[in-house]
Amino acid sequence: MGEGRLVVVATPIGNLGDLSPRAAEALRGADLVAAEDTRRTGTLLAHVGSEAPMRSYHGHNEAARVGELLDRVAAGEVVVLVSDAGTPGISDPGYPLVREAVARGLPVEAVPGPVAAIHALVLSGLPTDRFAFEGFLPRKAGPRRQRLAELAEDPRTLVFYVAPHRAGEDLAAMAGVLGAQRPAALARELTKRFEEVQRDTLGALAEAFAEGARGEVTVVVAGAPERAAGEVGAEELLARVRALLATGLDKKAAIAEVAKATGVPKKEVYQAVLEG
Ligand code: SAM
């Protein structure tokens, strides 16, 4: 038996042509494939002619499976980790397995490949020199606004994964807290037949996708513009309040939230709403 190792393998995010020859080779050479969804990965294995056995490794059994999978690596087996799409560990199961492999001093390799976040960032037309990957926002409105508030002054381009049915509320919250005038890009169905990138302001995207979006969606948002606190026009204040009202906040709370995010006194935000 050769040297055991854990191999983290990236798979396509929609287009089978993106499976690299190295990834196919790793799947064929595996003693065991740890897969998020064994049915889905079974199709991929058949496609590359791999007969490797599979073991499920997903969000609900991650912690319980780590020891067993790494015992097999320690015994000399090549364990390949894949997720449903893209790179394992990126908003997908994988991190605990890699962390424990490293802690146990076991060899870890990765076969690089597609990541929706990077693909969307590159297509967005927004600055790529500094960016922050934020994964999915919290589902509940309060924690979601809180997370966005922490990012409101971040000058880096921000990248978010978005569940299609939550696109409307996520975009409205982004417009409300980050600013309705911020340039952004919504990338849908990347690498697939109906791939589409819409580049517009957050406010316009929130309106366009108020009812949700079809398919897989990644949102890229320009970093905070450089400006002194309080240097926000009445139009922007009004647009932010409107976006927050669309997320279900009442007027008073929306005004307070916008005041906090922009540093503009509540009275002024209220005035902008009155005049709007
Ligand atoms: N591990 C994956 C990666 O490397 O990109 C991400 C997995 S995460 C569970 C799934 C999310 O990634 C989707 O909800 C969507 O936000 C984004 N995503 C995946 N495939 C996509 C695609 N083809 N187009 C746009 N976004 C995509």
CSV table of C-alpha atoms and ligand atoms in Angstrom, one decimal:
chain,number,residue,atom,x,y,z
A,1,MET,CA,0.0,0.0,0.0
A,2,GLY,CA,1.3,3.5,-1.0
A,3,GLU,CA,1.5,6.5,1.3
A,4,GLY,CA,-1.9,7.5,2.6
A,5,ARG,CA,-3.1,11.0,2.1
A,6,LEU,CA,-6.2,13.2,2.0
A,7,VAL,CA,-6.8,14.7,-1.4
A,8,VAL,CA,-9.3,17.6,-1.6
A,9,VAL,CA,-10.6,17.7,-5.2
A,10,ALA,CA,-12.5,20.5,-6.8
A,11,THR,CA,-15.3,19.6,-9.2
A,12,PRO,CA,-17.3,21.6,-11.8
A,13,ILE,CA,-19.9,24.2,-10.7
A,14,GLY,CA,-22.1,23.4,-13.7
A,15,ASN,CA,-20.0,22.5,-16.7
A,16,LEU,CA,-18.5,19.1,-16.8
A,17,GLY,CA,-15.8,20.3,-19.2
A,18,ASP,CA,-14.3,22.1,-16.2
A,19,LEU,CA,-13.3,18.9,-14.5
A,20,SER,CA,-9.5,18.9,-14.8
A,21,PRO,CA,-7.5,15.8,-15.9
A,22,ARG,CA,-5.8,15.8,-12.5
A,23,ALA,CA,-9.2,15.8,-10.8
A,24,ALA,CA,-10.3,12.8,-12.9
A,25,GLU,CA,-7.0,11.0,-12.2
A,26,ALA,CA,-7.4,11.6,-8.4
A,27,LEU,CA,-11.0,10.2,-8.6
A,28,ARG,CA,-9.7,7.1,-10.4
A,29,GLY,CA,-6.8,6.6,-8.0
A,30,ALA,CA,-8.8,7.0,-4.8
A,31,ASP,CA,-9.2,4.1,-2.3
A,32,LEU,CA,-12.2,5.9,-1.0
A,33,VAL,CA,-14.2,9.0,-2.1
A,34,ALA,CA,-15.8,11.0,0.7
A,35,ALA,CA,-18.8,12.7,-1.0
A,36,GLU,CA,-21.4,15.3,0.1
A,37,ASP,CA,-24.0,13.5,-2.0
A,38,THR,CA,-23.1,9.9,-3.1
A,39,ARG,CA,-25.7,9.8,-5.8
A,40,ARG,CA,-24.4,13.0,-7.5
A,41,THR,CA,-20.8,12.0,-7.1
A,42,GLY,CA,-21.6,8.5,-8.3
A,43,THR,CA,-22.5,10.0,-11.7
A,44,LEU,CA,-19.2,11.9,-11.8
A,45,LEU,CA,-17.2,8.7,-10.9
A,46,ALA,CA,-19.0,6.8,-13.7
A,47,HIS,CA,-18.2,9.7,-16.1
A,48,VAL,CA,-14.4,9.4,-15.4
A,49,GLY,CA,-14.4,5.6,-15.1
A,50,SER,CA,-13.7,5.4,-11.4
A,51,GLU,CA,-14.8,2.5,-9.4
A,52,ALA,CA,-13.7,3.9,-6.1
A,53,PRO,CA,-16.1,3.2,-3.2
A,54,MET,CA,-17.8,6.2,-1.6
A,55,ARG,CA,-18.6,7.3,1.9
A,56,SER,CA,-21.0,10.1,2.6
A,57,TYR,CA,-19.5,13.2,4.2
A,58,HIS,CA,-21.9,16.1,4.5
A,59,GLY,CA,-23.0,18.9,6.8
A,60,HIS,CA,-24.9,16.6,9.2
A,61,ASN,CA,-22.3,13.9,9.8
A,62,GLU,CA,-19.1,15.9,9.3
A,63,ALA,CA,-17.8,15.7,12.8
A,64,ALA,CA,-18.7,12.1,13.3
A,65,ARG,CA,-16.9,11.0,10.1
A,66,VAL,CA,-13.7,12.8,10.5
A,67,GLY,CA,-12.0,10.2,12.7
A,68,GLU,CA,-13.0,7.3,10.6
A,69,LEU,CA,-11.8,8.8,7.3
A,70,LEU,CA,-8.5,9.9,8.8
A,71,ASP,CA,-7.9,6.5,10.3
A,72,ARG,CA,-8.0,5.2,6.8
A,73,VAL,CA,-5.5,7.8,5.6
A,74,ALA,CA,-3.3,6.9,8.6
A,75,ALA,CA,-3.6,3.2,7.5
A,76,GLY,CA,-2.2,4.1,4.1
A,77,GLU,CA,-5.3,4.8,2.0
A,78,VAL,CA,-5.8,7.6,-0.4
A,79,VAL,CA,-9.0,9.4,0.6
A,80,VAL,CA,-10.4,11.9,-1.9
A,81,LEU,CA,-12.8,14.5,-0.7
A,82,VAL,CA,-15.4,16.1,-3.0
A,83,SER,CA,-18.5,18.2,-2.5
A,84,ASP,CA,-21.5,18.6,-4.8
A,85,ALA,CA,-20.0,21.4,-6.8
A,86,GLY,CA,-16.8,23.5,-6.8
A,87,THR,CA,-14.1,23.4,-4.1
A,88,PRO,CA,-14.8,21.5,-0.9
A,89,GLY,CA,-14.4,23.6,2.2
A,90,ILE,CA,-15.7,26.8,0.5
A,91,SER,CA,-19.2,27.1,1.9
A,92,ASP,CA,-19.2,23.3,1.7
A,93,PRO,CA,-18.1,20.5,4.1
A,94,GLY,CA,-14.4,20.0,4.3
A,95,TYR,CA,-12.8,22.3,6.8
A,96,PRO,CA,-13.0,20.0,9.9
A,97,LEU,CA,-11.5,17.1,7.9
A,98,VAL,CA,-8.5,19.2,6.7
A,99,ARG,CA,-8.0,20.8,10.1
A,100,GLU,CA,-7.9,17.3,11.8
A,101,ALA,CA,-5.6,15.9,9.1
A,102,VAL,CA,-3.2,18.7,9.7
A,103,ALA,CA,-3.4,18.3,13.5
A,104,ARG,CA,-2.6,14.6,13.1
A,105,GLY,CA,0.3,15.3,10.8
A,106,LEU,CA,-1.2,13.4,7.9
A,107,PRO,CA,-0.4,14.5,4.3
A,108,VAL,CA,-3.0,16.7,2.6
A,109,GLU,CA,-3.1,17.6,-1.1
A,110,ALA,CA,-5.6,19.6,-3.1
A,111,VAL,CA,-6.4,19.5,-6.8
A,112,PRO,CA,-7.6,23.1,-7.6
A,113,GLY,CA,-10.5,24.0,-9.7
A,114,PRO,CA,-13.7,26.0,-9.9
A,115,VAL,CA,-14.9,28.3,-7.1
A,116,ALA,CA,-18.1,30.2,-7.9
A,117,ALA,CA,-16.9,33.2,-5.8
A,118,ILE,CA,-13.7,33.7,-7.8
A,119,HIS,CA,-15.5,33.1,-11.1
A,120,ALA,CA,-18.2,35.8,-10.2
A,121,LEU,CA,-15.5,38.2,-8.9
A,122,VAL,CA,-13.5,38.0,-12.1
A,123,LEU,CA,-16.7,38.6,-14.3
A,124,SER,CA,-18.1,41.3,-12.1
A,125,GLY,CA,-15.8,44.1,-13.4
A,126,LEU,CA,-15.3,45.2,-9.8
A,127,PRO,CA,-11.8,45.6,-8.3
A,128,THR,CA,-10.1,42.2,-7.8
A,129,ASP,CA,-6.9,43.4,-6.0
A,130,ARG,CA,-8.5,43.1,-2.6
A,131,PHE,CA,-11.7,41.2,-1.8
A,132,ALA,CA,-13.5,39.5,1.0
A,133,PHE,CA,-15.4,36.2,0.6
A,134,GLU,CA,-18.4,36.3,2.9
A,135,GLY,CA,-20.2,33.1,2.0
A,136,PHE,CA,-23.9,33.0,2.9
A,137,LEU,CA,-25.4,35.8,5.0
A,138,PRO,CA,-27.2,34.7,8.2
A,139,ARG,CA,-30.8,33.7,7.4
A,140,LYS,CA,-32.5,35.8,10.1
A,141,ALA,CA,-33.0,39.5,9.4
A,142,GLY,CA,-31.4,40.8,12.6
A,143,PRO,CA,-28.1,38.9,12.4
A,144,ARG,CA,-28.0,39.5,8.7
A,145,ARG,CA,-28.2,43.2,9.1
A,146,GLN,CA,-25.6,43.0,11.9
A,147,ARG,CA,-23.2,41.1,9.6
A,148,LEU,CA,-23.7,43.6,6.8
A,149,ALA,CA,-23.2,46.5,9.2
A,150,GLU,CA,-19.8,45.1,10.1
A,151,LEU,CA,-18.9,45.2,6.4
A,152,ALA,CA,-20.4,48.6,5.6
A,153,GLU,CA,-17.0,50.5,5.7
A,154,ASP,CA,-14.9,47.7,4.3
A,155,PRO,CA,-13.1,49.1,1.2
A,156,ARG,CA,-12.6,45.6,-0.3
A,157,THR,CA,-14.9,44.1,-2.9
A,158,LEU,CA,-17.4,41.8,-1.1
A,159,VAL,CA,-18.5,38.4,-2.5
A,160,PHE,CA,-21.6,36.6,-1.2
A,161,TYR,CA,-23.3,33.3,-1.9
A,162,VAL,CA,-27.0,33.7,-2.1
A,163,ALA,CA,-29.8,31.1,-2.0
A,164,PRO,CA,-32.0,31.8,-5.0
A,165,HIS,CA,-35.3,32.1,-3.0
A,166,ARG,CA,-33.6,34.5,-0.6
A,167,ALA,CA,-32.1,36.7,-3.3
A,168,GLY,CA,-34.8,39.4,-2.8
A,169,GLU,CA,-34.4,39.8,0.9
A,170,ASP,CA,-30.6,39.4,0.8
A,171,LEU,CA,-30.2,42.1,-1.9
A,172,ALA,CA,-32.6,44.5,-0.1
A,173,ALA,CA,-30.7,44.1,3.1
A,174,MET,CA,-27.4,44.7,1.3
A,175,ALA,CA,-28.9,47.9,-0.4
A,176,GLY,CA,-30.2,49.1,2.9
A,177,VAL,CA,-27.1,48.6,5.0
A,178,LEU,CA,-24.2,48.9,2.4
A,179,GLY,CA,-25.9,51.6,0.2
A,180,ALA,CA,-28.4,51.4,-2.6
A,181,GLN,CA,-26.0,53.3,-5.0
A,182,ARG,CA,-23.2,50.8,-4.6
A,183,PRO,CA,-22.1,49.1,-7.8
A,184,ALA,CA,-22.7,45.4,-7.7
A,185,ALA,CA,-22.9,42.3,-10.0
A,186,LEU,CA,-25.3,39.4,-9.7
A,187,ALA,CA,-23.9,36.3,-11.4
A,188,ARG,CA,-26.3,33.5,-12.2
A,189,GLU,CA,-25.8,30.0,-13.4
A,190,LEU,CA,-22.1,30.4,-14.0
A,191,THR,CA,-20.5,28.0,-16.5
A,192,LYS,CA,-24.0,26.8,-17.4
A,193,ARG,CA,-26.1,27.3,-20.5
A,194,PHE,CA,-28.0,30.3,-19.1
A,195,GLU,CA,-25.0,32.0,-17.5
A,196,GLU,CA,-25.8,35.7,-16.9
A,197,VAL,CA,-24.1,38.6,-15.1
A,198,GLN,CA,-26.1,41.7,-14.3
A,199,ARG,CA,-24.1,44.7,-13.3
A,200,ASP,CA,-26.0,47.5,-11.7
A,201,THR,CA,-26.4,49.3,-8.3
A,202,LEU,CA,-27.5,47.2,-5.3
A,203,GLY,CA,-30.8,49.2,-5.2
A,204,ALA,CA,-31.6,48.3,-8.8
A,205,LEU,CA,-30.6,44.6,-8.4
A,206,ALA,CA,-32.7,44.5,-5.2
A,207,GLU,CA,-35.7,45.7,-7.2
A,208,ALA,CA,-35.1,43.5,-10.2
A,209,PHE,CA,-34.8,40.3,-8.0
A,210,ALA,CA,-37.4,41.3,-5.4
A,211,GLU,CA,-39.2,38.0,-6.0
A,212,GLY,CA,-36.0,35.9,-5.8
A,213,ALA,CA,-33.8,34.6,-8.6
A,214,ARG,CA,-33.7,31.4,-10.6
A,215,GLY,CA,-30.7,29.1,-10.5
A,216,GLU,CA,-27.5,29.5,-8.6
A,217,VAL,CA,-26.6,33.0,-7.6
A,218,THR,CA,-23.4,34.8,-6.4
A,219,VAL,CA,-23.4,38.5,-5.6
A,220,VAL,CA,-20.3,40.7,-5.8
A,221,VAL,CA,-20.5,44.2,-4.3
A,222,ALA,CA,-18.0,47.1,-4.6
A,223,GLY,CA,-16.1,48.0,-1.5
A,224,ALA,CA,-17.1,51.1,0.6
A,225,PRO,CA,-16.3,54.3,-1.2
A,226,GLU,CA,-13.8,56.5,0.5
A,227,ARG,CA,-15.7,59.4,2.2
A,228,ALA,CA,-16.0,61.0,5.5
A,229,ALA,CA,-18.8,59.7,7.8
A,230,GLY,CA,-22.0,61.7,7.2
A,231,GLU,CA,-21.1,62.5,3.7
A,232,VAL,CA,-24.2,60.7,2.3
A,233,GLY,CA,-26.7,62.5,0.1
A,234,ALA,CA,-30.5,62.6,0.9
A,235,GLU,CA,-31.2,60.5,-2.1
A,236,GLU,CA,-28.9,57.7,-0.8
A,237,LEU,CA,-30.4,58.0,2.7
A,238,LEU,CA,-33.9,57.6,1.2
A,239,ALA,CA,-32.9,54.6,-1.0
A,240,ARG,CA,-31.4,52.9,2.0
A,241,VAL,CA,-34.4,53.4,4.2
A,242,ARG,CA,-36.7,52.1,1.4
A,243,ALA,CA,-34.5,49.0,0.9
A,244,LEU,CA,-34.7,48.3,4.6
A,245,LEU,CA,-38.5,48.8,4.7
A,246,ALA,CA,-38.6,46.1,1.9
A,247,THR,CA,-36.9,43.7,4.3
A,248,GLY,CA,-39.8,44.1,6.7
A,249,LEU,CA,-38.3,46.6,9.2
A,250,ASP,CA,-40.7,49.4,10.4
A,251,LYS,CA,-39.9,53.0,9.5
A,252,LYS,CA,-38.4,53.9,12.9
A,253,ALA,CA,-36.1,50.9,13.0
A,254,ALA,CA,-35.1,51.5,9.3
A,255,ILE,CA,-34.2,55.1,10.0
A,256,ALA,CA,-32.1,54.1,13.1
A,257,GLU,CA,-30.3,51.4,11.1
A,258,VAL,CA,-29.4,53.8,8.3
A,259,ALA,CA,-28.3,56.4,10.8
A,260,LYS,CA,-26.0,53.8,12.4
A,261,ALA,CA,-24.6,52.6,9.1
A,262,THR,CA,-23.9,56.0,7.6
A,263,GLY,CA,-23.0,58.1,10.7
A,264,VAL,CA,-25.7,60.6,9.7
A,265,PRO,CA,-27.9,61.8,12.6
A,266,LYS,CA,-31.3,60.1,12.8
A,267,LYS,CA,-33.0,63.5,12.5
A,268,GLU,CA,-31.4,64.1,9.1
A,269,VAL,CA,-32.3,60.6,7.9
A,270,TYR,CA,-35.9,61.2,9.0
A,271,GLN,CA,-35.9,64.6,7.1
A,272,ALA,CA,-34.7,62.8,4.0
A,273,VAL,CA,-37.6,60.4,4.3
A,274,LEU,CA,-40.1,63.1,4.8
A,275,GLU,CA,-38.9,65.0,1.8
A,276,GLY,CA,-38.5,61.9,-0.4
B,1,SAM,N1,-18.0,24.9,-2.9
B,1,SAM,C1,-18.7,25.8,-3.9
B,1,SAM,C2,-17.7,26.7,-4.6
B,1,SAM,O1,-16.5,26.3,-4.6
B,1,SAM,O2,-18.1,27.6,-5.2
B,1,SAM,C3,-19.9,26.5,-3.2
B,1,SAM,C4,-20.9,25.7,-2.6
B,1,SAM,S1,-22.2,26.6,-1.9
B,1,SAM,C5,-23.1,25.3,-1.0
B,1,SAM,C6,-23.3,26.9,-3.2
B,1,SAM,C7,-23.5,28.4,-3.6
B,1,SAM,O3,-22.4,28.7,-4.5
B,1,SAM,C8,-24.7,28.7,-4.4
B,1,SAM,O4,-25.8,29.0,-3.5
B,1,SAM,C9,-24.3,29.9,-5.1
B,1,SAM,O5,-24.3,31.1,-4.3
B,1,SAM,C10,-22.8,29.6,-5.4
B,1,SAM,N2,-22.7,28.9,-6.7
B,1,SAM,C11,-22.4,27.6,-7.0
B,1,SAM,N3,-22.5,27.4,-8.3
B,1,SAM,C12,-22.8,28.5,-8.9
B,1,SAM,C13,-23.0,28.9,-10.3
B,1,SAM,N4,-22.9,28.0,-11.2
B,1,SAM,N5,-23.3,30.2,-10.5
B,1,SAM,C14,-23.4,31.1,-9.6
B,1,SAM,N6,-23.2,30.8,-8.3
B,1,SAM,C15,-22.9,29.6,-7.9
